């Protein structure tokens, strides 16, 4: 292999000597070094593209054998992110760097220095591209693994690395082109550090937020979230370094600063969607003046309601036994009594427990809330077994349609605002 490289260098050296003599003859006096640079650079670029094409063809052909992303997720990610192309660029430029001194050996020193710095600059740019493609490779890998929390972290990190990388590689490129020491440039940046911090404030906050969200696994792309501060509810489309896009249910798209994910109240409703349950938390307001104790005739009438007949039989038996030892038991107020609102609350509870659309593994409650000027709120708290929005609204409406009408059987009055005609 070493002998082949030497033979290649000798071939290029012998060819370039003849070309050097020819260029020197046709060049105007005093400008021959400019023509030497142009011809030498053109030759090196042609050699680079030739070998780059050959190396890309070979490397990509090999990687095509590992197209199955389930068996070879790493190699598939490397191929999709085109890291193989960067490797081919690097090998081709390394080859050019090893032979460029063999071209125009007798040329002026200026041409050698210029070509040397150009090759080094090319190396810097290729390494920068390889770094960026490596981040894309990580993103492809975690997408294949369906680890969307890490995909989101890579998105935040890649944006930050991209910005810092542009800054760092720009400094390195300047050093390479002009032959300046890196410490000289870096030292001069100390005076403007505060300005850079202010300029990149949102970038830094977005980076920190991305790391926090990824490590805490509280949010990911595709999650159904609600943001009360902005009155937004929808699915996360994208989380980048500076902005987060949310697809609202009214088909609009909202963009918020990414750092708001860390500083603002966020309701993640994805768990509800994944469990295929959705909460009903809604109240009916009753007029307190319609509350009363139930007499014997009313109890007998309500016993015809199947859901509460056993309950009424059991309760009336208990109450009658207790009243036997109570003085003035003919007074309704003495001892325990059944009320229309209490019996209705039990009826609503049993109705929910027997509803096939209600999730039986989740809490089911019918409870009284604090009395308000509008009356007594009786809240229904349960979960439907279908999280689809449209189906949820249908189930909820069916429940309250029934309870609102059923309350009339218990002589309960529902509060409503009187309209003046």
mmCIF file of C-alpha atoms in Angstrom:
data_model
loop_
_atom_site.group_PDB
_atom_site.id
_atom_site.type_symbol
_atom_site.label_atom_id
_atom_site.label_comp_id
_atom_site.label_asym_id
_atom_site.label_seq_id
_atom_site.Cartn_x
_atom_site.Cartn_y
_atom_site.Cartn_z
ATOM 1 C CA UNK A 1 0.000 0.000 0.000
ATOM 2 C CA UNK A 2 2.849 2.385 0.886
ATOM 3 C CA UNK A 3 4.541 1.671 -2.472
ATOM 4 C CA UNK A 4 1.299 2.477 -4.317
ATOM 5 C CA UNK A 5 0.997 5.826 -2.515
ATOM 6 C CA UNK A 6 4.627 6.640 -3.363
ATOM 7 C CA UNK A 7 4.036 5.755 -7.014
ATOM 8 C CA UNK A 8 0.919 7.978 -7.048
ATOM 9 C CA UNK A 9 2.875 10.877 -5.561
ATOM 10 C CA UNK A 10 5.673 10.382 -8.116
ATOM 11 C CA UNK A 11 3.147 10.400 -10.945
ATOM 12 C CA UNK A 12 1.578 13.664 -9.749
ATOM 13 C CA UNK A 13 5.027 15.186 -9.179
ATOM 14 C CA UNK A 14 6.300 14.356 -12.678
ATOM 15 C CA UNK A 15 3.074 15.615 -14.266
ATOM 16 C CA UNK A 16 3.023 18.819 -12.230
ATOM 17 C CA UNK A 17 6.643 19.672 -13.111
ATOM 18 C CA UNK A 18 5.779 19.862 -16.784
ATOM 19 C CA UNK A 19 2.644 21.880 -15.968
ATOM 20 C CA UNK A 20 4.659 24.210 -13.723
ATOM 21 C CA UNK A 21 7.156 24.953 -16.496
ATOM 22 C CA UNK A 22 4.320 25.629 -18.953
ATOM 23 C CA UNK A 23 2.430 27.968 -16.542
ATOM 24 C CA UNK A 24 5.637 29.861 -15.768
ATOM 25 C CA UNK A 25 6.223 30.510 -19.458
ATOM 26 C CA UNK A 26 2.744 31.843 -20.236
ATOM 27 C CA UNK A 27 2.372 33.893 -17.032
ATOM 28 C CA UNK A 28 3.097 37.657 -17.162
ATOM 29 C CA UNK A 29 6.200 38.687 -15.291
ATOM 30 C CA UNK A 30 5.625 39.052 -11.544
ATOM 31 C CA UNK A 31 2.219 37.374 -11.560
ATOM 32 C CA UNK A 32 3.312 33.793 -12.070
ATOM 33 C CA UNK A 33 2.545 32.882 -8.407
ATOM 34 C CA UNK A 34 -1.111 33.855 -8.889
ATOM 35 C CA UNK A 35 -1.448 31.533 -11.886
ATOM 36 C CA UNK A 36 0.397 28.818 -9.965
ATOM 37 C CA UNK A 37 -2.154 29.071 -7.122
ATOM 38 C CA UNK A 38 -5.115 28.990 -9.510
ATOM 39 C CA UNK A 39 -3.855 25.970 -11.474
ATOM 40 C CA UNK A 40 -2.669 24.114 -8.386
ATOM 41 C CA UNK A 41 -5.957 24.734 -6.565
ATOM 42 C CA UNK A 42 -7.959 23.627 -9.617
ATOM 43 C CA UNK A 43 -5.946 20.401 -9.828
ATOM 44 C CA UNK A 44 -6.393 19.671 -6.132
ATOM 45 C CA UNK A 45 -10.135 20.341 -6.308
ATOM 46 C CA UNK A 46 -10.460 18.021 -9.300
ATOM 47 C CA UNK A 47 -8.507 15.286 -7.475
ATOM 48 C CA UNK A 48 -10.611 15.831 -4.348
ATOM 49 C CA UNK A 49 -13.933 15.453 -6.200
ATOM 50 C CA UNK A 50 -12.680 12.384 -8.044
ATOM 51 C CA UNK A 51 -11.614 10.515 -4.916
ATOM 52 C CA UNK A 52 -14.592 11.844 -2.942
ATOM 53 C CA UNK A 53 -16.939 10.355 -5.540
ATOM 54 C CA UNK A 54 -15.135 7.010 -5.430
ATOM 55 C CA UNK A 55 -15.083 6.831 -1.615
ATOM 56 C CA UNK A 56 -18.765 7.852 -1.320
ATOM 57 C CA UNK A 57 -19.707 5.195 -3.861
ATOM 58 C CA UNK A 58 -17.862 2.484 -1.931
ATOM 59 C CA UNK A 59 -18.971 3.495 1.588
ATOM 60 C CA UNK A 60 -22.635 4.055 0.690
ATOM 61 C CA UNK A 61 -22.720 0.785 -1.236
ATOM 62 C CA UNK A 62 -21.509 -1.072 1.864
ATOM 63 C CA UNK A 63 -24.044 0.653 4.136
ATOM 64 C CA UNK A 64 -26.926 -0.294 1.870
ATOM 65 C CA UNK A 65 -26.561 -3.873 3.096
ATOM 66 C CA UNK A 66 -27.641 -2.655 6.544
ATOM 67 C CA UNK A 67 -30.943 -1.075 5.469
ATOM 68 C CA UNK A 68 -33.044 -2.930 8.092
ATOM 69 C CA UNK A 69 -33.542 -0.304 10.793
ATOM 70 C CA UNK A 70 -34.810 -2.845 13.341
ATOM 71 C CA UNK A 71 -31.677 -5.000 13.122
ATOM 72 C CA UNK A 72 -29.114 -2.248 12.535
ATOM 73 C CA UNK A 73 -30.556 0.980 14.023
ATOM 74 C CA UNK A 74 -27.120 2.579 14.541
ATOM 75 C CA UNK A 75 -25.847 1.907 11.009
ATOM 76 C CA UNK A 76 -29.194 2.933 9.524
ATOM 77 C CA UNK A 77 -29.045 6.212 11.471
ATOM 78 C CA UNK A 78 -25.487 6.856 10.265
ATOM 79 C CA UNK A 79 -26.533 6.252 6.657
ATOM 80 C CA UNK A 80 -29.708 8.396 6.861
ATOM 81 C CA UNK A 81 -27.851 11.328 8.415
ATOM 82 C CA UNK A 82 -25.204 11.130 5.622
ATOM 83 C CA UNK A 83 -22.301 10.871 8.039
ATOM 84 C CA UNK A 84 -20.853 8.467 5.465
ATOM 85 C CA UNK A 85 -20.575 11.373 3.007
ATOM 86 C CA UNK A 86 -18.610 13.395 5.574
ATOM 87 C CA UNK A 87 -16.295 10.426 6.125
ATOM 88 C CA UNK A 88 -15.737 10.215 2.360
ATOM 89 C CA UNK A 89 -15.002 13.979 2.238
ATOM 90 C CA UNK A 90 -12.494 13.615 5.097
ATOM 91 C CA UNK A 91 -10.668 10.677 3.503
ATOM 92 C CA UNK A 92 -10.527 12.402 0.107
ATOM 93 C CA UNK A 93 -9.209 15.664 1.593
ATOM 94 C CA UNK A 94 -6.677 13.757 3.697
ATOM 95 C CA UNK A 95 -5.407 12.162 0.514
ATOM 96 C CA UNK A 96 -5.212 15.571 -1.182
ATOM 97 C CA UNK A 97 -3.329 16.950 1.850
ATOM 98 C CA UNK A 98 -0.774 14.161 1.569
ATOM 99 C CA UNK A 99 -0.045 14.791 -2.121
ATOM 100 C CA UNK A 100 -0.415 18.575 -2.509
ATOM 101 C CA UNK A 101 3.252 19.195 -1.725
ATOM 102 C CA UNK A 102 4.165 16.871 -4.617
ATOM 103 C CA UNK A 103 2.435 19.236 -7.071
ATOM 104 C CA UNK A 104 4.541 22.184 -8.266
ATOM 105 C CA UNK A 105 7.501 21.248 -6.051
ATOM 106 C CA UNK A 106 9.516 24.141 -7.368
ATOM 107 C CA UNK A 107 6.692 26.665 -6.959
ATOM 108 C CA UNK A 108 6.928 29.796 -4.866
ATOM 109 C CA UNK A 109 6.535 29.524 -1.104
ATOM 110 C CA UNK A 110 3.407 31.741 -1.254
ATOM 111 C CA UNK A 111 1.520 29.099 -3.214
ATOM 112 C CA UNK A 112 2.456 26.326 -0.765
ATOM 113 C CA UNK A 113 1.315 28.356 2.276
ATOM 114 C CA UNK A 114 -1.986 29.304 0.579
ATOM 115 C CA UNK A 115 -2.774 25.722 -0.437
ATOM 116 C CA UNK A 116 -1.779 24.417 2.982
ATOM 117 C CA UNK A 117 -4.163 26.817 4.724
ATOM 118 C CA UNK A 118 -6.920 26.068 2.201
ATOM 119 C CA UNK A 119 -6.633 22.340 2.927
ATOM 120 C CA UNK A 120 -6.738 22.979 6.682
ATOM 121 C CA UNK A 121 -9.808 25.183 6.232
ATOM 122 C CA UNK A 122 -11.467 22.390 4.273
ATOM 123 C CA UNK A 123 -10.719 19.987 7.151
ATOM 124 C CA UNK A 124 -12.373 22.372 9.630
ATOM 125 C CA UNK A 125 -15.500 22.694 7.473
ATOM 126 C CA UNK A 126 -15.762 18.929 6.982
ATOM 127 C CA UNK A 127 -15.449 18.304 10.735
ATOM 128 C CA UNK A 128 -18.141 20.929 11.381
ATOM 129 C CA UNK A 129 -20.458 19.216 8.895
ATOM 130 C CA UNK A 130 -19.692 15.828 10.447
ATOM 131 C CA UNK A 131 -20.630 17.145 13.893
ATOM 132 C CA UNK A 132 -23.940 18.526 12.649
ATOM 133 C CA UNK A 133 -24.752 15.281 10.830
ATOM 134 C CA UNK A 134 -23.867 13.313 13.965
ATOM 135 C CA UNK A 135 -26.592 15.183 15.836
ATOM 136 C CA UNK A 136 -29.011 14.288 13.040
ATOM 137 C CA UNK A 137 -27.831 10.694 13.383
ATOM 138 C CA UNK A 138 -28.752 10.667 17.085
ATOM 139 C CA UNK A 139 -32.157 12.094 16.192
ATOM 140 C CA UNK A 140 -32.775 9.364 13.600
ATOM 141 C CA UNK A 141 -31.648 6.676 16.067
ATOM 142 C CA UNK A 142 -34.005 7.755 18.855
ATOM 143 C CA UNK A 143 -36.822 8.173 16.307
ATOM 144 C CA UNK A 144 -36.324 4.551 15.254
ATOM 145 C CA UNK A 145 -36.370 3.546 18.936
ATOM 146 C CA UNK A 146 -39.486 5.761 19.398
ATOM 147 C CA UNK A 147 -37.878 7.474 22.378
ATOM 148 C CA UNK A 148 -39.489 10.849 21.719
ATOM 149 C CA UNK A 149 -38.300 12.421 24.965
ATOM 150 C CA UNK A 150 -34.691 11.986 23.838
ATOM 151 C CA UNK A 151 -35.591 13.214 20.349
ATOM 152 C CA UNK A 152 -36.849 16.403 21.947
ATOM 153 C CA UNK A 153 -33.653 16.708 24.003
ATOM 154 C CA UNK A 154 -31.544 16.230 20.867
ATOM 155 C CA UNK A 155 -33.559 18.953 19.118
ATOM 156 C CA UNK A 156 -32.831 21.408 21.931
ATOM 157 C CA UNK A 157 -29.181 20.382 22.172
ATOM 158 C CA UNK A 158 -28.618 20.399 18.397
ATOM 159 C CA UNK A 159 -29.836 23.975 18.083
ATOM 160 C CA UNK A 160 -27.494 25.070 20.863
ATOM 161 C CA UNK A 161 -24.560 23.064 19.521
ATOM 162 C CA UNK A 162 -25.241 24.463 16.057
ATOM 163 C CA UNK A 163 -25.023 28.053 17.297
ATOM 164 C CA UNK A 164 -21.965 27.410 19.451
ATOM 165 C CA UNK A 165 -20.422 25.337 16.663
ATOM 166 C CA UNK A 166 -20.796 28.175 14.162
ATOM 167 C CA UNK A 167 -19.076 30.494 16.620
ATOM 168 C CA UNK A 168 -16.244 28.085 17.468
ATOM 169 C CA UNK A 169 -15.574 26.941 13.904
ATOM 170 C CA UNK A 170 -15.651 30.557 12.713
ATOM 171 C CA UNK A 171 -12.905 31.378 15.223
ATOM 172 C CA UNK A 172 -10.912 28.296 14.183
ATOM 173 C CA UNK A 173 -11.362 29.145 10.487
ATOM 174 C CA UNK A 174 -10.076 32.681 11.021
ATOM 175 C CA UNK A 175 -7.071 31.275 12.880
ATOM 176 C CA UNK A 176 -6.373 28.818 10.039
ATOM 177 C CA UNK A 177 -6.750 31.361 7.231
ATOM 178 C CA UNK A 178 -4.652 34.133 8.771
ATOM 179 C CA UNK A 179 -2.344 31.980 10.863
ATOM 180 C CA UNK A 180 -3.451 33.638 14.108
ATOM 181 C CA UNK A 181 -3.223 31.902 17.477
ATOM 182 C CA UNK A 182 -6.627 30.939 18.867
ATOM 183 C CA UNK A 183 -5.793 32.296 22.323
ATOM 184 C CA UNK A 184 -5.464 35.796 20.875
ATOM 185 C CA UNK A 185 -9.032 35.783 19.502
ATOM 186 C CA UNK A 186 -10.571 34.032 22.520
ATOM 187 C CA UNK A 187 -8.865 36.453 24.901
ATOM 188 C CA UNK A 188 -10.340 39.450 23.100
ATOM 189 C CA UNK A 189 -13.862 38.061 23.571
ATOM 190 C CA UNK A 190 -13.772 38.456 27.346
ATOM 191 C CA UNK A 191 -14.812 42.094 27.097
ATOM 192 C CA UNK A 192 -18.056 41.318 25.256
ATOM 193 C CA UNK A 193 -19.140 38.237 27.280
ATOM 194 C CA UNK A 194 -21.959 40.143 28.984
ATOM 195 C CA UNK A 195 -23.290 41.305 25.618
ATOM 196 C CA UNK A 196 -23.247 37.739 24.270
ATOM 197 C CA UNK A 197 -25.189 36.512 27.306
ATOM 198 C CA UNK A 198 -27.883 39.131 26.699
ATOM 199 C CA UNK A 199 -28.039 38.347 22.984
ATOM 200 C CA UNK A 200 -28.335 34.590 23.564
ATOM 201 C CA UNK A 201 -30.664 34.829 26.591
ATOM 202 C CA UNK A 202 -33.567 33.040 24.894
ATOM 203 C CA UNK A 203 -31.168 30.495 23.433
ATOM 204 C CA UNK A 204 -29.769 29.635 26.867
ATOM 205 C CA UNK A 205 -33.251 29.460 28.426
ATOM 206 C CA UNK A 206 -34.467 27.250 25.575
ATOM 207 C CA UNK A 207 -31.492 24.938 26.016
ATOM 208 C CA UNK A 208 -32.084 24.608 29.766
ATOM 209 C CA UNK A 209 -35.808 24.005 29.181
ATOM 210 C CA UNK A 210 -35.095 21.308 26.605
ATOM 211 C CA UNK A 211 -32.770 19.491 28.998
ATOM 212 C CA UNK A 212 -35.273 19.770 31.868
ATOM 213 C CA UNK A 213 -38.254 18.550 29.844
ATOM 214 C CA UNK A 214 -36.249 15.661 28.379
ATOM 215 C CA UNK A 215 -34.895 14.472 31.729
ATOM 216 C CA UNK A 216 -38.203 14.875 33.572
ATOM 217 C CA UNK A 217 -40.126 13.269 30.674
ATOM 218 C CA UNK A 218 -43.040 15.597 31.326
ATOM 219 C CA UNK A 219 -43.661 16.547 27.692
ATOM 220 C CA UNK A 220 -42.888 15.307 24.203
ATOM 221 C CA UNK A 221 -43.856 16.009 20.612
ATOM 222 C CA UNK A 222 -47.387 14.748 19.988
ATOM 223 C CA UNK A 223 -48.616 15.262 23.563
ATOM 224 C CA UNK A 224 -52.017 16.818 24.133
ATOM 225 C CA UNK A 225 -51.492 19.824 26.410
ATOM 226 C CA UNK A 226 -53.341 22.848 27.740
ATOM 227 C CA UNK A 227 -51.783 26.220 28.621
ATOM 228 C CA UNK A 228 -54.243 28.346 30.656
ATOM 229 C CA UNK A 229 -51.996 31.432 30.407
ATOM 230 C CA UNK A 230 -52.512 31.620 26.633
ATOM 231 C CA UNK A 231 -55.870 29.806 26.540
ATOM 232 C CA UNK A 232 -54.289 27.166 24.293
ATOM 233 C CA UNK A 233 -55.209 23.485 24.067
ATOM 234 C CA UNK A 234 -53.892 21.122 21.417
ATOM 235 C CA UNK A 235 -51.080 18.787 20.370
ATOM 236 C CA UNK A 236 -47.384 19.699 20.360
ATOM 237 C CA UNK A 237 -46.104 19.824 16.774
ATOM 238 C CA UNK A 238 -42.479 20.746 17.404
ATOM 239 C CA UNK A 239 -40.196 21.795 20.257
ATOM 240 C CA UNK A 240 -37.170 23.726 19.028
ATOM 241 C CA UNK A 241 -34.611 25.819 20.828
ATOM 242 C CA UNK A 242 -36.555 29.091 20.728
ATOM 243 C CA UNK A 243 -40.199 28.270 19.911
ATOM 244 C CA UNK A 244 -42.713 25.499 20.513
ATOM 245 C CA UNK A 245 -45.510 24.961 17.984
ATOM 246 C CA UNK A 246 -48.920 23.695 19.107
ATOM 247 C CA UNK A 247 -51.708 22.536 16.788
ATOM 248 C CA UNK A 248 -54.948 23.788 18.325
ATOM 249 C CA UNK A 249 -58.217 21.906 18.007
ATOM 250 C CA UNK A 250 -59.657 24.745 15.911
ATOM 251 C CA UNK A 251 -57.058 23.895 13.220
ATOM 252 C CA UNK A 252 -54.862 26.908 14.026
ATOM 253 C CA UNK A 253 -51.200 26.719 15.034
ATOM 254 C CA UNK A 254 -49.852 28.633 18.042
ATOM 255 C CA UNK A 255 -46.182 29.375 18.753
ATOM 256 C CA UNK A 256 -44.922 30.099 22.256
ATOM 257 C CA UNK A 257 -41.389 30.654 23.614
ATOM 258 C CA UNK A 258 -39.860 27.315 24.555
ATOM 259 C CA UNK A 259 -38.783 28.587 27.968
ATOM 260 C CA UNK A 260 -42.499 28.992 28.806
ATOM 261 C CA UNK A 261 -42.594 25.205 29.146
ATOM 262 C CA UNK A 262 -40.458 25.690 32.249
ATOM 263 C CA UNK A 263 -41.964 28.886 33.680
ATOM 264 C CA UNK A 264 -45.695 28.539 32.839
ATOM 265 C CA UNK A 265 -48.396 26.187 34.062
ATOM 266 C CA UNK A 266 -48.747 23.364 31.545
ATOM 267 C CA UNK A 267 -51.513 20.760 31.725
ATOM 268 C CA UNK A 268 -50.417 17.522 30.074
ATOM 269 C CA UNK A 269 -53.626 15.779 29.024
ATOM 270 C CA UNK A 270 -51.826 13.004 27.154
ATOM 271 C CA UNK A 271 -52.210 10.553 30.058
ATOM 272 C CA UNK A 272 -55.978 10.902 29.708
ATOM 273 C CA UNK A 273 -55.712 10.130 26.010
ATOM 274 C CA UNK A 274 -53.397 7.152 26.540
ATOM 275 C CA UNK A 275 -55.663 5.639 29.221
ATOM 276 C CA UNK A 276 -58.661 6.283 26.912
ATOM 277 C CA UNK A 277 -60.593 7.903 29.764
ATOM 278 C CA UNK A 278 -61.777 11.475 30.188
ATOM 279 C CA UNK A 279 -63.066 13.219 33.276
ATOM 280 C CA UNK A 280 -66.579 14.562 33.781
ATOM 281 C CA UNK A 281 -66.660 17.274 36.446
ATOM 282 C CA UNK A 282 -69.883 19.195 36.150
ATOM 283 C CA UNK A 283 -72.552 20.452 38.574
ATOM 284 C CA UNK A 284 -76.312 20.903 38.723
ATOM 285 C CA UNK A 285 -77.564 23.810 40.878
ATOM 286 C CA UNK A 286 -80.688 23.080 42.934
ATOM 287 C CA UNK A 287 -83.048 25.531 44.567
ATOM 288 C CA UNK A 288 -82.711 25.022 48.341
ATOM 289 C CA UNK A 289 -86.375 25.898 48.822
ATOM 290 C CA UNK A 290 -87.337 22.713 47.009
ATOM 291 C CA UNK A 291 -85.578 20.461 49.565
ATOM 292 C CA UNK A 292 -87.925 18.510 51.888
ATOM 293 C CA UNK A 293 -88.376 15.396 53.979
ATOM 294 C CA UNK A 294 -90.107 12.540 52.178
ATOM 295 C CA UNK A 295 -93.384 11.266 53.607
ATOM 296 C CA UNK A 296 -94.616 7.693 53.397
ATOM 297 C CA UNK A 297 -96.621 8.223 50.210
ATOM 298 C CA UNK A 298 -93.686 9.814 48.413
ATOM 299 C CA UNK A 299 -91.321 7.049 49.540
ATOM 300 C CA UNK A 300 -93.710 4.392 48.270
ATOM 301 C CA UNK A 301 -93.915 6.182 44.934
ATOM 302 C CA UNK A 302 -90.121 6.388 44.621
ATOM 303 C CA UNK A 303 -89.767 2.669 45.441
ATOM 304 C CA UNK A 304 -91.025 2.018 41.946
ATOM 305 C CA UNK A 305 -87.657 3.314 40.642
ATOM 306 C CA UNK A 306 -85.599 0.142 40.281
ATOM 307 C CA UNK A 307 -82.190 1.687 41.017
ATOM 308 C CA UNK A 308 -83.215 2.872 44.490
ATOM 309 C CA UNK A 309 -85.980 0.468 45.562
ATOM 310 C CA UNK A 310 -83.662 -1.735 47.634
ATOM 311 C CA UNK A 311 -82.025 1.335 49.144
ATOM 312 C CA UNK A 312 -85.385 2.810 50.178
ATOM 313 C CA UNK A 313 -86.578 -0.482 51.682
ATOM 314 C CA UNK A 314 -83.395 -0.807 53.706
ATOM 315 C CA UNK A 315 -83.354 2.801 54.886
ATOM 316 C CA UNK A 316 -87.048 2.973 55.829
ATOM 317 C CA UNK A 317 -86.639 -0.231 57.867
ATOM 318 C CA UNK A 318 -83.651 1.226 59.748
ATOM 319 C CA UNK A 319 -85.411 4.539 60.372
ATOM 320 C CA UNK A 320 -88.630 2.865 61.616
ATOM 321 C CA UNK A 321 -86.677 0.731 64.100
ATOM 322 C CA UNK A 322 -84.841 3.769 65.452
ATOM 323 C CA UNK A 323 -88.082 5.752 65.832
ATOM 324 C CA UNK A 324 -89.646 3.118 68.082
ATOM 325 C CA UNK A 325 -87.449 4.335 70.945
ATOM 326 C CA UNK A 326 -87.820 8.060 70.203
ATOM 327 C CA UNK A 327 -90.302 10.319 71.989
ATOM 328 C CA UNK A 328 -92.685 12.323 69.801
ATOM 329 C CA UNK A 329 -91.874 10.152 66.855
ATOM 330 C CA UNK A 330 -94.896 11.489 65.070
ATOM 331 C CA UNK A 331 -92.918 14.699 64.523
ATOM 332 C CA UNK A 332 -91.041 14.481 61.210
ATOM 333 C CA UNK A 333 -88.065 16.429 62.522
ATOM 334 C CA UNK A 334 -87.303 13.886 65.253
ATOM 335 C CA UNK A 335 -84.798 11.205 64.275
ATOM 336 C CA UNK A 336 -83.387 10.416 60.886
ATOM 337 C CA UNK A 337 -85.424 11.128 57.790
ATOM 338 C CA UNK A 338 -85.077 10.620 54.069
ATOM 339 C CA UNK A 339 -84.846 13.806 51.992
ATOM 340 C CA UNK A 340 -85.609 14.234 48.338
ATOM 341 C CA UNK A 341 -82.164 15.698 47.633
ATOM 342 C CA UNK A 342 -80.393 12.873 49.509
ATOM 343 C CA UNK A 343 -82.338 10.162 47.726
ATOM 344 C CA UNK A 344 -81.695 11.856 44.376
ATOM 345 C CA UNK A 345 -77.955 11.970 45.141
ATOM 346 C CA UNK A 346 -78.010 8.212 45.783
ATOM 347 C CA UNK A 347 -80.018 7.693 42.573
ATOM 348 C CA UNK A 348 -77.479 9.699 40.526
ATOM 349 C CA UNK A 349 -74.634 7.649 42.048
ATOM 350 C CA UNK A 350 -76.292 4.342 41.143
ATOM 351 C CA UNK A 351 -77.163 5.657 37.691
ATOM 352 C CA UNK A 352 -73.494 6.423 36.979
ATOM 353 C CA UNK A 353 -72.352 3.069 38.375
ATOM 354 C CA UNK A 354 -74.724 1.276 36.008
ATOM 355 C CA UNK A 355 -73.865 3.375 32.956
ATOM 356 C CA UNK A 356 -71.785 1.224 30.532
ATOM 357 C CA UNK A 357 -70.071 4.372 29.193
ATOM 358 C CA UNK A 358 -68.514 5.182 32.587
ATOM 359 C CA UNK A 359 -65.096 3.749 33.547
ATOM 360 C CA UNK A 360 -65.580 1.577 36.615
ATOM 361 C CA UNK A 361 -61.878 1.553 37.544
ATOM 362 C CA UNK A 362 -61.846 5.328 38.113
ATOM 363 C CA UNK A 363 -63.537 7.276 40.927
ATOM 364 C CA UNK A 364 -67.316 7.754 40.629
ATOM 365 C CA UNK A 365 -68.813 10.389 42.907
ATOM 366 C CA UNK A 366 -71.901 12.553 43.237
ATOM 367 C CA UNK A 367 -71.158 15.173 45.894
ATOM 368 C CA UNK A 368 -72.448 18.434 47.293
ATOM 369 C CA UNK A 369 -70.293 21.550 47.000
ATOM 370 C CA UNK A 370 -70.382 24.797 48.960
ATOM 371 C CA UNK A 371 -73.740 26.554 48.865
ATOM 372 C CA UNK A 372 -73.745 29.621 46.630
ATOM 373 C CA UNK A 373 -76.170 32.422 45.884
ATOM 374 C CA UNK A 374 -77.296 30.382 42.868
ATOM 375 C CA UNK A 375 -78.253 27.419 45.077
ATOM 376 C CA UNK A 376 -76.685 24.107 46.096
ATOM 377 C CA UNK A 377 -74.282 22.650 43.489
ATOM 378 C CA UNK A 378 -74.399 18.873 43.158
ATOM 379 C CA UNK A 379 -71.316 17.783 41.268
ATOM 380 C CA UNK A 380 -70.956 14.690 39.101
ATOM 381 C CA UNK A 381 -67.361 13.436 39.146
ATOM 382 C CA UNK A 382 -66.478 10.400 37.030
ATOM 383 C CA UNK A 383 -64.560 9.299 33.928
ATOM 384 C CA UNK A 384 -65.884 8.181 30.567
ATOM 385 C CA UNK A 385 -64.321 5.100 28.970
ATOM 386 C CA UNK A 386 -63.703 6.953 25.706
ATOM 387 C CA UNK A 387 -61.356 9.965 25.530
ATOM 388 C CA UNK A 388 -62.478 11.004 22.051
ATOM 389 C CA UNK A 389 -63.716 14.568 22.394
ATOM 390 C CA UNK A 390 -66.879 14.161 20.332
ATOM 391 C CA UNK A 391 -67.850 10.890 22.013
ATOM 392 C CA UNK A 392 -67.082 12.358 25.442
ATOM 393 C CA UNK A 393 -69.449 15.271 24.888
ATOM 394 C CA UNK A 394 -72.191 12.878 23.792
ATOM 395 C CA UNK A 395 -71.804 10.712 26.908
ATOM 396 C CA UNK A 396 -71.705 13.737 29.215
ATOM 397 C CA UNK A 397 -74.775 15.257 27.576
ATOM 398 C CA UNK A 398 -76.711 11.969 27.858
ATOM 399 C CA UNK A 399 -75.949 11.777 31.591
ATOM 400 C CA UNK A 400 -77.038 15.313 32.379
ATOM 401 C CA UNK A 401 -80.066 15.146 30.074
ATOM 402 C CA UNK A 402 -81.263 12.226 32.171
ATOM 403 C CA UNK A 403 -80.389 13.661 35.592
ATOM 404 C CA UNK A 404 -81.936 17.056 34.858
ATOM 405 C CA UNK A 405 -85.253 15.485 33.875
ATOM 406 C CA UNK A 406 -85.094 12.771 36.566
ATOM 407 C CA UNK A 407 -84.777 15.420 39.295
ATOM 408 C CA UNK A 408 -88.446 16.336 38.684
ATOM 409 C CA UNK A 409 -89.447 12.894 39.994
ATOM 410 C CA UNK A 410 -87.939 13.937 43.324
ATOM 411 C CA UNK A 411 -89.704 17.344 43.337
ATOM 412 C CA UNK A 412 -86.391 19.181 43.006
ATOM 413 C CA UNK A 413 -86.181 22.573 41.329
ATOM 414 C CA UNK A 414 -83.154 23.411 39.175
ATOM 415 C CA UNK A 415 -81.895 26.971 39.448
ATOM 416 C CA UNK A 416 -81.897 29.092 36.309
ATOM 417 C CA UNK A 417 -81.576 32.781 35.587
ATOM 418 C CA UNK A 418 -84.922 34.425 35.030
ATOM 419 C CA UNK A 419 -85.236 36.239 31.721
ATOM 420 C CA UNK A 420 -87.251 39.427 31.471
ATOM 421 C CA UNK A 421 -89.481 39.487 28.414
#
